[in-house]
PDB file of C-alpha atoms in Angstrom:
ATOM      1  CA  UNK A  13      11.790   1.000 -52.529  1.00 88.00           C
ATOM      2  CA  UNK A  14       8.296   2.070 -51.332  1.00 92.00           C
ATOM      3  CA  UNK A  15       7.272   2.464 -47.825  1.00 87.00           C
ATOM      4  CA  UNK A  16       2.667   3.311 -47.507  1.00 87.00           C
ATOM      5  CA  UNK A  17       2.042   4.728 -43.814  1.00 84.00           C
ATOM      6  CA  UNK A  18      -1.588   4.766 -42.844  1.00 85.00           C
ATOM      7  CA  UNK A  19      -2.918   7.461 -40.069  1.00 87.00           C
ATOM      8  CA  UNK A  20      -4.993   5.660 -37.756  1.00 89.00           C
ATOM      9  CA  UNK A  21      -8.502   7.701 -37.650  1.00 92.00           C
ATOM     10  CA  UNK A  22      -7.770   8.610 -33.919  1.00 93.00           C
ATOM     11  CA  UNK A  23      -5.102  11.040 -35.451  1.00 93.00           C
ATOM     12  CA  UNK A  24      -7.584  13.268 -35.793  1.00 94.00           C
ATOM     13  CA  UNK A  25      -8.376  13.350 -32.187  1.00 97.00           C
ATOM     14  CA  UNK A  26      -5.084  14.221 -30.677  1.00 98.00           C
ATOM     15  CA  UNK A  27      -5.146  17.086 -28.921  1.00 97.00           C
ATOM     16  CA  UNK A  28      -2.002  17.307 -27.653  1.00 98.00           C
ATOM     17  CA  UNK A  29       1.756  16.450 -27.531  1.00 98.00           C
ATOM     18  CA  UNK A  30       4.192  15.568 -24.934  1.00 98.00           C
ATOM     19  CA  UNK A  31       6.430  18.639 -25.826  1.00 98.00           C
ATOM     20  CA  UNK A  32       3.170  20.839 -24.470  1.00 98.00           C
ATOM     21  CA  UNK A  33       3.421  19.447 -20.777  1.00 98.00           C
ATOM     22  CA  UNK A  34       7.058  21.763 -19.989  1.00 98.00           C
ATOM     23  CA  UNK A  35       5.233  25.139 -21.767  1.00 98.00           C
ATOM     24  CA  UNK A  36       1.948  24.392 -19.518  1.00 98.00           C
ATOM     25  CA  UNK A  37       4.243  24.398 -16.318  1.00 98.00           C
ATOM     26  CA  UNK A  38       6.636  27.203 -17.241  1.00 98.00           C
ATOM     27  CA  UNK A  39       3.025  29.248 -17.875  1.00 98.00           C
ATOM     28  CA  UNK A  40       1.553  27.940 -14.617  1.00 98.00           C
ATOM     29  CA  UNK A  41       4.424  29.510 -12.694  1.00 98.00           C
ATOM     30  CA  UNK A  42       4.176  32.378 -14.426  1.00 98.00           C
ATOM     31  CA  UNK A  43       7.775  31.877 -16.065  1.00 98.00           C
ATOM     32  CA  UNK A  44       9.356  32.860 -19.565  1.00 98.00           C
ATOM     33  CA  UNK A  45       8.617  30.576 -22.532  1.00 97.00           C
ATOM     34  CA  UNK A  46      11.470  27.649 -22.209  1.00 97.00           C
ATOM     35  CA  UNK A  47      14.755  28.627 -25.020  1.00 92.00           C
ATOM     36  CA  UNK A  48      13.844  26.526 -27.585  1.00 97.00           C
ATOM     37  CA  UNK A  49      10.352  24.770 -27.133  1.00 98.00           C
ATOM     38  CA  UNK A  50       8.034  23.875 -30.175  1.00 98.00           C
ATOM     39  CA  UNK A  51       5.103  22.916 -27.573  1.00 98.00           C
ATOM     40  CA  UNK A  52       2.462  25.382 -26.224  1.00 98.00           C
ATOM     41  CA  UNK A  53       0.122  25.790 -23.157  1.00 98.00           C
ATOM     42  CA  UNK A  54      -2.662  23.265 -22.688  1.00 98.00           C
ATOM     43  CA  UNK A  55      -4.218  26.553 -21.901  1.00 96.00           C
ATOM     44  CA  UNK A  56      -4.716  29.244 -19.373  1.00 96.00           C
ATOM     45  CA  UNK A  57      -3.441  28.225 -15.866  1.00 97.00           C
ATOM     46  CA  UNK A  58      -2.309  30.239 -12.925  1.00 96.00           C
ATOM     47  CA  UNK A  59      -1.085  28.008  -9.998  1.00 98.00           C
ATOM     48  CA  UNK A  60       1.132  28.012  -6.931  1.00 98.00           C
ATOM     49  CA  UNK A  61       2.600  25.323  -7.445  1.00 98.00           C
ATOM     50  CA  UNK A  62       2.775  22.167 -10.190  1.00 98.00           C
ATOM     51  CA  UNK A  63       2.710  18.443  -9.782  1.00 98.00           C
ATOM     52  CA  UNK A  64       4.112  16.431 -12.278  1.00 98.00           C
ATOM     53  CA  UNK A  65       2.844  12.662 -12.092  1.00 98.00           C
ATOM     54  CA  UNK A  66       4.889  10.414 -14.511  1.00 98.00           C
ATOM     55  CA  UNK A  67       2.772   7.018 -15.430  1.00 98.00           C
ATOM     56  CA  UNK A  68       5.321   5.159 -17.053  1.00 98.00           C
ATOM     57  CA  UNK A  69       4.597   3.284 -19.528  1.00 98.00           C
ATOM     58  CA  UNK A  70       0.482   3.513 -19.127  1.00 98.00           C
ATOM     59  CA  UNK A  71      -0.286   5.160 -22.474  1.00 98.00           C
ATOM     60  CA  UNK A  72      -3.810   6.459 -23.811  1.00 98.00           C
ATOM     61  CA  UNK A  73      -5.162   2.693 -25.242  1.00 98.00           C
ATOM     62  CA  UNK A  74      -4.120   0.912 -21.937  1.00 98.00           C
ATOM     63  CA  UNK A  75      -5.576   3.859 -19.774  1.00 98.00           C
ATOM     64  CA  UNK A  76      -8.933   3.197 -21.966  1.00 98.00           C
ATOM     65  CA  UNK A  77      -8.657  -0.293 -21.100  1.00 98.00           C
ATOM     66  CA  UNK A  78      -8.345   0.335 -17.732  1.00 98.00           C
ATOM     67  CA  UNK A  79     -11.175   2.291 -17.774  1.00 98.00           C
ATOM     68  CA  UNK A  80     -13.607   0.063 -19.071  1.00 98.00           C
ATOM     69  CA  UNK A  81     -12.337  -2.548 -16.452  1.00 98.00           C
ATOM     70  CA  UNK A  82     -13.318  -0.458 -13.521  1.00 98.00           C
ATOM     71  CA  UNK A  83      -8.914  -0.708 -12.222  1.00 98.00           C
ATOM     72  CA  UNK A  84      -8.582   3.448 -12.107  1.00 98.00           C
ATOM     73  CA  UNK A  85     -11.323   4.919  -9.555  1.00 98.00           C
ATOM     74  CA  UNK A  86      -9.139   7.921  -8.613  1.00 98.00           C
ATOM     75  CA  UNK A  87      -7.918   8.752 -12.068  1.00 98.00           C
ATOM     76  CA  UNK A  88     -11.424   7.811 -13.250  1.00 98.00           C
ATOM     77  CA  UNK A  89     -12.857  10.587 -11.015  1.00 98.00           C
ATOM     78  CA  UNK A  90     -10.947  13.391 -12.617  1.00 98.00           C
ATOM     79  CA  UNK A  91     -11.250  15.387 -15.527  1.00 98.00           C
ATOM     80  CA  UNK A  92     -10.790  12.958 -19.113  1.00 98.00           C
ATOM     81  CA  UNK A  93      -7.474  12.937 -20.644  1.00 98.00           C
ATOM     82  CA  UNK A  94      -6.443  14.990 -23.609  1.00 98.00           C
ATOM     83  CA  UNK A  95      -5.339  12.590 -26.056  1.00 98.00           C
ATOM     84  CA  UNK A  96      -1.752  13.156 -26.921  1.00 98.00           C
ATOM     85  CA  UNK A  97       1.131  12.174 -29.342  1.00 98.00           C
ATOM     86  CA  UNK A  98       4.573  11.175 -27.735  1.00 98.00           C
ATOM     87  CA  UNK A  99       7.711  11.194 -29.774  1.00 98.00           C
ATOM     88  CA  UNK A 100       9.055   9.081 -32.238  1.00 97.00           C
ATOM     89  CA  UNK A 101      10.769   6.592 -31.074  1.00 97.00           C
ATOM     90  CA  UNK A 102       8.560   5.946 -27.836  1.00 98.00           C
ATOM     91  CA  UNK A 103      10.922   5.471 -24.854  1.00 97.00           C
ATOM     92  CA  UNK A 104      11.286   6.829 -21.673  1.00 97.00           C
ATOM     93  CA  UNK A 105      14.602   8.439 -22.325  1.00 97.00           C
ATOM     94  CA  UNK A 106      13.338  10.427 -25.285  1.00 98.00           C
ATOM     95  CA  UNK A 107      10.045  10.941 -23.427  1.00 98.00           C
ATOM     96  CA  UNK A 108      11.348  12.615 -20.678  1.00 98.00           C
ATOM     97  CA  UNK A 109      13.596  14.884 -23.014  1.00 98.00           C
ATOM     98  CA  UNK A 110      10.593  16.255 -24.908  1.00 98.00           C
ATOM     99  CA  UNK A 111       8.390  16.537 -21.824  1.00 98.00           C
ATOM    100  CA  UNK A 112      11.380  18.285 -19.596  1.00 98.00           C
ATOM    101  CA  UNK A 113      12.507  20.506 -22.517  1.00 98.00           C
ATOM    102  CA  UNK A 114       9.127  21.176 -24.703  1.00 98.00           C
ATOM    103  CA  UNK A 115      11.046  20.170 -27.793  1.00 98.00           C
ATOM    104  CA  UNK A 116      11.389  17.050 -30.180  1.00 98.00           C
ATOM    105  CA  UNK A 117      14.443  15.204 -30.505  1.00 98.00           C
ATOM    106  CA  UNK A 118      15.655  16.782 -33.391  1.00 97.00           C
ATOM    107  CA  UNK A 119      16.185  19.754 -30.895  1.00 98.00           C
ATOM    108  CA  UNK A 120      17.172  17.604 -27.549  1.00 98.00           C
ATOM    109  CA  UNK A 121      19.382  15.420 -29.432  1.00 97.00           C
ATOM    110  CA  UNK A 122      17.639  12.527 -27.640  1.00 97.00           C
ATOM    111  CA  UNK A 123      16.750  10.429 -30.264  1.00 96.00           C
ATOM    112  CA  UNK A 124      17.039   6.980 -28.944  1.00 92.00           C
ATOM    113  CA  UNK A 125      17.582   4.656 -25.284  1.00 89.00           C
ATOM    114  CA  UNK A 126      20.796   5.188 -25.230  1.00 91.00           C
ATOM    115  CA  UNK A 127      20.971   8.498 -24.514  1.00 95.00           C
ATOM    116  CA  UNK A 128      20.078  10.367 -20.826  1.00 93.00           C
ATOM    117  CA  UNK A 129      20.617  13.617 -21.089  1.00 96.00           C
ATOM    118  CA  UNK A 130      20.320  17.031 -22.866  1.00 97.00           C
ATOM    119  CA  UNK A 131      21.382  20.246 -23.271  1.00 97.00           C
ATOM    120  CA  UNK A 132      18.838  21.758 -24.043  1.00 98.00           C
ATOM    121  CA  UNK A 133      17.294  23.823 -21.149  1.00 98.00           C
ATOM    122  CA  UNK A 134      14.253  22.194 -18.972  1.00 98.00           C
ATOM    123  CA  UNK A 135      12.124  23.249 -17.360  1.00 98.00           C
ATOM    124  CA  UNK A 136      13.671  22.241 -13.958  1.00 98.00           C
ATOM    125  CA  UNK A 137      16.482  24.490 -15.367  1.00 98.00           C
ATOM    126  CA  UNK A 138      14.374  27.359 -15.836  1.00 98.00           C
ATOM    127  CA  UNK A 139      12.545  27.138 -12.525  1.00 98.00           C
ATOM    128  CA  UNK A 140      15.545  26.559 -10.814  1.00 98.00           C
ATOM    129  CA  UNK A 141      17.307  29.886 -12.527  1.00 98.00           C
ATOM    130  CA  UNK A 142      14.165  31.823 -11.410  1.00 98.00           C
ATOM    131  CA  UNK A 143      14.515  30.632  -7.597  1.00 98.00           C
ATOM    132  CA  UNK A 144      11.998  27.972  -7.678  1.00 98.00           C
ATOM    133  CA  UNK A 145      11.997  24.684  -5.379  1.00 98.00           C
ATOM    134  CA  UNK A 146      12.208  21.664  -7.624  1.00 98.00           C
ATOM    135  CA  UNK A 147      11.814  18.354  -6.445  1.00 98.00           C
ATOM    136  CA  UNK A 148      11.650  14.728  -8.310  1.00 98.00           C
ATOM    137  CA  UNK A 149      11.424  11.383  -6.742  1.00 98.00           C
ATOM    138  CA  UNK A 150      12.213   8.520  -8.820  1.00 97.00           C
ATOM    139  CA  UNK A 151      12.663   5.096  -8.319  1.00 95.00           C
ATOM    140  CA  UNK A 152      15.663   2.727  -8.448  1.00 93.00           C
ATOM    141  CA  UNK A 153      17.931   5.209 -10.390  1.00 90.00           C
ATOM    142  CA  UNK A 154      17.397   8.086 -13.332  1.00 91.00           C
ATOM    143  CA  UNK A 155      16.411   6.822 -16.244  1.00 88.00           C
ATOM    144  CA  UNK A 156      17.363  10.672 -17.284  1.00 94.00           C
ATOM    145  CA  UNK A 157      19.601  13.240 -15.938  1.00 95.00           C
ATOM    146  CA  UNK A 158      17.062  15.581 -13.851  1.00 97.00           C
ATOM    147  CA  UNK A 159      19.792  18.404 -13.614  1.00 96.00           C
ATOM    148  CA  UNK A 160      18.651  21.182 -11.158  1.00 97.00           C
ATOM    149  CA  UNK A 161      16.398  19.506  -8.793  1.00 98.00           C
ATOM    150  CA  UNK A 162      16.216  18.134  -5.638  1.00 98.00           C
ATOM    151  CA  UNK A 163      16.365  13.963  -6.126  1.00 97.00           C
ATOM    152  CA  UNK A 164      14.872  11.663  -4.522  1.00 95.00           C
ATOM    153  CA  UNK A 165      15.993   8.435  -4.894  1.00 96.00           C
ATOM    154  CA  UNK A 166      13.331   5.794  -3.683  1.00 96.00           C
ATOM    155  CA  UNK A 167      14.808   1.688  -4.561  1.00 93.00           C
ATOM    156  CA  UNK A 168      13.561  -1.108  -3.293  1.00 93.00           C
ATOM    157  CA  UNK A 169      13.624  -0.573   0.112  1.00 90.00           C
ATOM    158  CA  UNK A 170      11.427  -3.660   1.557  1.00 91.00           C
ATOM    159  CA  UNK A 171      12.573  -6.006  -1.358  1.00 92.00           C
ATOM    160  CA  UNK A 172       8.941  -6.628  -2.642  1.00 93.00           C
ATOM    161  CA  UNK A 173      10.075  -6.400  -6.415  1.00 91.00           C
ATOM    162  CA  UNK A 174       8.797  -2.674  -6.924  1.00 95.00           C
ATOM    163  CA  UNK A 175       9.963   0.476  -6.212  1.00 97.00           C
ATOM    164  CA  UNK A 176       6.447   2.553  -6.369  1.00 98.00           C
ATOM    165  CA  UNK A 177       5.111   1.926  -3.244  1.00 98.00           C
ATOM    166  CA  UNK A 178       8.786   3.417  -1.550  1.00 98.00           C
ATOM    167  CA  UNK A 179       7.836   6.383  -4.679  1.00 98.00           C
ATOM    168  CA  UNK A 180       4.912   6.684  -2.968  1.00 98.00           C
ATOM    169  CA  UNK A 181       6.819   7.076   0.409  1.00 98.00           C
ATOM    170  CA  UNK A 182       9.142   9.377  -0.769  1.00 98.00           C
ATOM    171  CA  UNK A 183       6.144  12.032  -2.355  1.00 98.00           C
ATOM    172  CA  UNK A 184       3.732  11.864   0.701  1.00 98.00           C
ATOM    173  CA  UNK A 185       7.092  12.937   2.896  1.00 98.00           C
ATOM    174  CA  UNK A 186       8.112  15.548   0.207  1.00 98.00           C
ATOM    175  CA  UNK A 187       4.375  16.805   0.592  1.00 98.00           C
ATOM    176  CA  UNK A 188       4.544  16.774   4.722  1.00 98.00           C
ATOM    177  CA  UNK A 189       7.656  18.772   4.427  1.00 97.00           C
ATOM    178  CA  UNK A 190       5.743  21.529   2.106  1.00 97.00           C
ATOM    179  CA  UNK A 191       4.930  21.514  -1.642  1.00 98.00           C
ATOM    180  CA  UNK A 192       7.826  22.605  -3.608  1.00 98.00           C
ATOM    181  CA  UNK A 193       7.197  24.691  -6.471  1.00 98.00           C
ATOM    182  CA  UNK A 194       7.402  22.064  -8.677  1.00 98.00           C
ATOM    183  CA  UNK A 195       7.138  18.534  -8.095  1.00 98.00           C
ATOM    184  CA  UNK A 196       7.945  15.185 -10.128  1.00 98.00           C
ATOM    185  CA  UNK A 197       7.003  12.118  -9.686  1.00 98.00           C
ATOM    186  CA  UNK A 198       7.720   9.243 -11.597  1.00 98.00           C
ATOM    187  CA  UNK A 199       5.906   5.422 -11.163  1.00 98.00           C
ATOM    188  CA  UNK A 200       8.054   2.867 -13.342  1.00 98.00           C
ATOM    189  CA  UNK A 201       5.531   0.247 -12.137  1.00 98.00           C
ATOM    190  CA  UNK A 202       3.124   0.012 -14.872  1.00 98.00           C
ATOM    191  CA  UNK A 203       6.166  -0.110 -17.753  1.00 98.00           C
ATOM    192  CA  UNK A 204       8.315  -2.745 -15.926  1.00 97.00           C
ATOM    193  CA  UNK A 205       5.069  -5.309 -15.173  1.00 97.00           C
ATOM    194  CA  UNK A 206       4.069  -4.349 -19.095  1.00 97.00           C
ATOM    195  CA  UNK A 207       7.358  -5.812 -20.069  1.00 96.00           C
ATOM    196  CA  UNK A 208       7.696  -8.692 -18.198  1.00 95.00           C
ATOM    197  CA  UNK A 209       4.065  -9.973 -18.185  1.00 95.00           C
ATOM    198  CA  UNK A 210       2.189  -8.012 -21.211  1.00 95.00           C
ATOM    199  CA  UNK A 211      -0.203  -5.577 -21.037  1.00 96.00           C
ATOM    200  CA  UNK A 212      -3.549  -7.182 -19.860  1.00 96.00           C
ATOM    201  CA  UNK A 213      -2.015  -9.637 -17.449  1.00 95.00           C
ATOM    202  CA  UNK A 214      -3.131  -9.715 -14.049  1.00 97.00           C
ATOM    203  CA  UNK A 215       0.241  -9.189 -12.647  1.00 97.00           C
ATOM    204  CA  UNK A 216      -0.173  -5.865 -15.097  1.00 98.00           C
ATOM    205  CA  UNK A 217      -3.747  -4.879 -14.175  1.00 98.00           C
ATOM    206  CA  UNK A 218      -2.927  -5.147 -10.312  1.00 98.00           C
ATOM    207  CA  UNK A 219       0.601  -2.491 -10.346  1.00 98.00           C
ATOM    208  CA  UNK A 220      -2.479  -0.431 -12.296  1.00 98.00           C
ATOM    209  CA  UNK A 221      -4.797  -0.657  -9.469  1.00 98.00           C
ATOM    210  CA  UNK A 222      -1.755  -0.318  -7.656  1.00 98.00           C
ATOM    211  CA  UNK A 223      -0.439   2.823  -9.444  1.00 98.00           C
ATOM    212  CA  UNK A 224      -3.568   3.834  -9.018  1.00 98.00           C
ATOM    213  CA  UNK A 225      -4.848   4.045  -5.738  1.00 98.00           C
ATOM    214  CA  UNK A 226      -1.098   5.595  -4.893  1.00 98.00           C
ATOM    215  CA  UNK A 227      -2.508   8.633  -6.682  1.00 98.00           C
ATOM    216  CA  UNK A 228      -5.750   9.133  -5.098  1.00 98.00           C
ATOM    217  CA  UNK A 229      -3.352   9.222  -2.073  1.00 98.00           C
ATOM    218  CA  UNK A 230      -1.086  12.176  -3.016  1.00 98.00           C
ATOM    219  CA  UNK A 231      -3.802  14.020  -5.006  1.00 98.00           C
ATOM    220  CA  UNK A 232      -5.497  13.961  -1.176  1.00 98.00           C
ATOM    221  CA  UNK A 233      -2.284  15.537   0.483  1.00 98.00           C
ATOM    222  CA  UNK A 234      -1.734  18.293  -2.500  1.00 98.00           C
ATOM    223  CA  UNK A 235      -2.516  22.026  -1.488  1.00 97.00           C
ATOM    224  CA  UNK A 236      -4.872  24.109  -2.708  1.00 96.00           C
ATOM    225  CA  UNK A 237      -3.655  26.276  -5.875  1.00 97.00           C
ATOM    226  CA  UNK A 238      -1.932  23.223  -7.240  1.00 98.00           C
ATOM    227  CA  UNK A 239      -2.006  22.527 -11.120  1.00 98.00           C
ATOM    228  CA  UNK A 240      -1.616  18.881 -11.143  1.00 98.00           C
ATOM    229  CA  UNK A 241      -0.842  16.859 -14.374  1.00 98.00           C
ATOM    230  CA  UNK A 242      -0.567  13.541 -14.978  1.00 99.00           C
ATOM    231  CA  UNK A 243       0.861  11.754 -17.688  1.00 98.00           C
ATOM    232  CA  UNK A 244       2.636   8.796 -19.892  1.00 98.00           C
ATOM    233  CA  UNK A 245       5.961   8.803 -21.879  1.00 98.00           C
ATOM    234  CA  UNK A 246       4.326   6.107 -24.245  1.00 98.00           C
ATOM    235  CA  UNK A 247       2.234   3.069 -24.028  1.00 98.00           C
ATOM    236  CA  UNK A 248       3.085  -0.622 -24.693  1.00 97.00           C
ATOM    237  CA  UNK A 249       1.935  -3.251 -26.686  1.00 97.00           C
ATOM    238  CA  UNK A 250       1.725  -7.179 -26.068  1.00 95.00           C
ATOM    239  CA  UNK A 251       4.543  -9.616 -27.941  1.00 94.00           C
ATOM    240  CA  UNK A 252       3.784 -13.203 -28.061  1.00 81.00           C
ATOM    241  CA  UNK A 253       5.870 -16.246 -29.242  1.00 76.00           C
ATOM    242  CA  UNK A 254       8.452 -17.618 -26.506  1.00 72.00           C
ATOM    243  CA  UNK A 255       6.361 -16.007 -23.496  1.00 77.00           C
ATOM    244  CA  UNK A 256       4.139 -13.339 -23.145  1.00 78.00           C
ATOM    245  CA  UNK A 257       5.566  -9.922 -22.453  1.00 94.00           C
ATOM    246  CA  UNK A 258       5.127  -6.345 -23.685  1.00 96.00           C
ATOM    247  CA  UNK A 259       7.441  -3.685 -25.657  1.00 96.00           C
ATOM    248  CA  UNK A 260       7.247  -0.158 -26.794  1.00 97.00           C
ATOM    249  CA  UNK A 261       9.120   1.781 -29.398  1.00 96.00           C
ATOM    250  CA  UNK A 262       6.628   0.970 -32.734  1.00 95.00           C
ATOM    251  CA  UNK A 263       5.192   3.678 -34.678  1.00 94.00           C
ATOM    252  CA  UNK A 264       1.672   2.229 -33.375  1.00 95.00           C
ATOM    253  CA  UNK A 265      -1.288   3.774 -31.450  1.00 96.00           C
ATOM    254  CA  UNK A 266      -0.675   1.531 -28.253  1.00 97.00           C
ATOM    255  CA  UNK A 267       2.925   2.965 -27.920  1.00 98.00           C
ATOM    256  CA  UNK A 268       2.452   6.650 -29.431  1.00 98.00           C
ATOM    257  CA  UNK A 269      -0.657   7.469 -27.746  1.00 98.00           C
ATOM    258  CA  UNK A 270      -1.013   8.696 -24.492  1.00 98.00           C
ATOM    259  CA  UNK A 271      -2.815  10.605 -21.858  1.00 98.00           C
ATOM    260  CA  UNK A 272      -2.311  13.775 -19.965  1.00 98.00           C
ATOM    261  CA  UNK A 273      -4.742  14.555 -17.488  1.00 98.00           C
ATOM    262  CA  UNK A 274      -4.947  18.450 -16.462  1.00 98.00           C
ATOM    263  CA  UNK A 275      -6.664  19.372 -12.996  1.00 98.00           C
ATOM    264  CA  UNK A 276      -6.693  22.581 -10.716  1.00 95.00           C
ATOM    265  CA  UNK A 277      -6.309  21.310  -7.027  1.00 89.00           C
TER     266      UNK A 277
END
């Protein structure tokens, strides 16, 4: 009959939402505003190109974590993170729709895991109607229907139990070939070793360092006049009782909050 919600005091420090990544990009590019975005500019960029760098699963509390521990040198060395809100229920699939379109799921219709795709236009739509390269390299298969770019599937290739280090392949060769436009690309590392071995494991803190260090190594092959920005779909938090293993999808700061790092290359 009664249901008390308390805001958690770093509510008041958000400074941005995952529906403002797509309306920074489309203003990057110089493009129209996207059909039906609620999300605005992170502010006043101009850019040859756009890099899109998907953390999965590494949201704002974790990042802080990692921090403090000394595991992110190269994202350490660039400018600090906005903090920002994702959408309701935190998942990648409803993620991704806000982030791609601009708009909540009230507008994308993506509302919950189930679902992978949207009618709403994208911004991959929009550059791709205004003769723009788009490119996105993902890992083992799409978590989302990336309609109107170039894909990139990546797997497993050497059987070693991830698929970043073949994302990381993938990009650098993408890069040697010429930056697109736009480029995606999206590291499911951090999320999967979240889930299986909770947050704060080493197994966990080593696909960070990991995750890590494959940044540093495509932020050194991006061209000059690139607006790079990197970011989470939502975070994860730990679950203990048969095991140890994380989750995501509470209305909590460790899944909701996350960071989005903005830097002119």
């Amino acid at each position: 009959a009664r249901v008390e919600i308390v805001a958690p005091p770093s509510l008041a420090n958000v400074r941005a939402q995952i529906t403002d990544i797509a309306p920074t990009v489309a203003a990057a590019l110089g493009l129209p505003a996207l059909a039906e975005a609620t999300g605005k500019p992170l502010g006043e960029f101009e850019a040859d190109a756009v890099l899109l760098l998907f953390l999965d699963g590494f949201g704002y509390v974790r990042y802080s974590e990692a921090l403090g521990a000394s595991l992110i040198p190269n994202l350490a060395a660039l400018p600090e993170p906005l903090l920002g809100l994702t959408m309701y229920p935190p998942s990648t699939r409803v993620g991704t729709a806000a982030l791609l379109t601009g708009a909540p799921p009230q507008v994308t219709g993506v509302d919950g895991r189930a679902i992978r795709s949207t009618a709403t236009e994208t911004i991959f739509d929009l550059a791709d109607a205004f003769g723009l390269r788009v490119v996105a390299v993902e890992g083992e298969a799409l978590a989302f229907n990336l309609r109107a770019a170039e894909t990139e599937l990546s797997g497993d290739r050497d059987g070693n139990g991830s698929t970043d280090d073949n994302v990381l392949a993938n990009a650098l060769s993408v890069l040697a070939g010429g930056m697109p436009d736009l480029l995606f690309v999206h590291f499911h590392g951090i999320d999967d070793a979240g889930h299986t071995y909770g947050p704060g494991a080493p197994e966990e803190e080593d696909t960070i360092r990991r995750v890590d260090a494959a940044v540093g190594q495509i932020l050194a092959q991006v061209p000059h006049d690139t607006l790079v920005i990197i970011f989470a779909d939502h975070g994860m938090h730990l679950v203990t009782g048969e095991g140890r293993y994380g989750n995501h999808g509470n209305l909590i700061e460790r899944d909701m909050l996350i960071p989005i790092i903005i830097t002119q290359r």
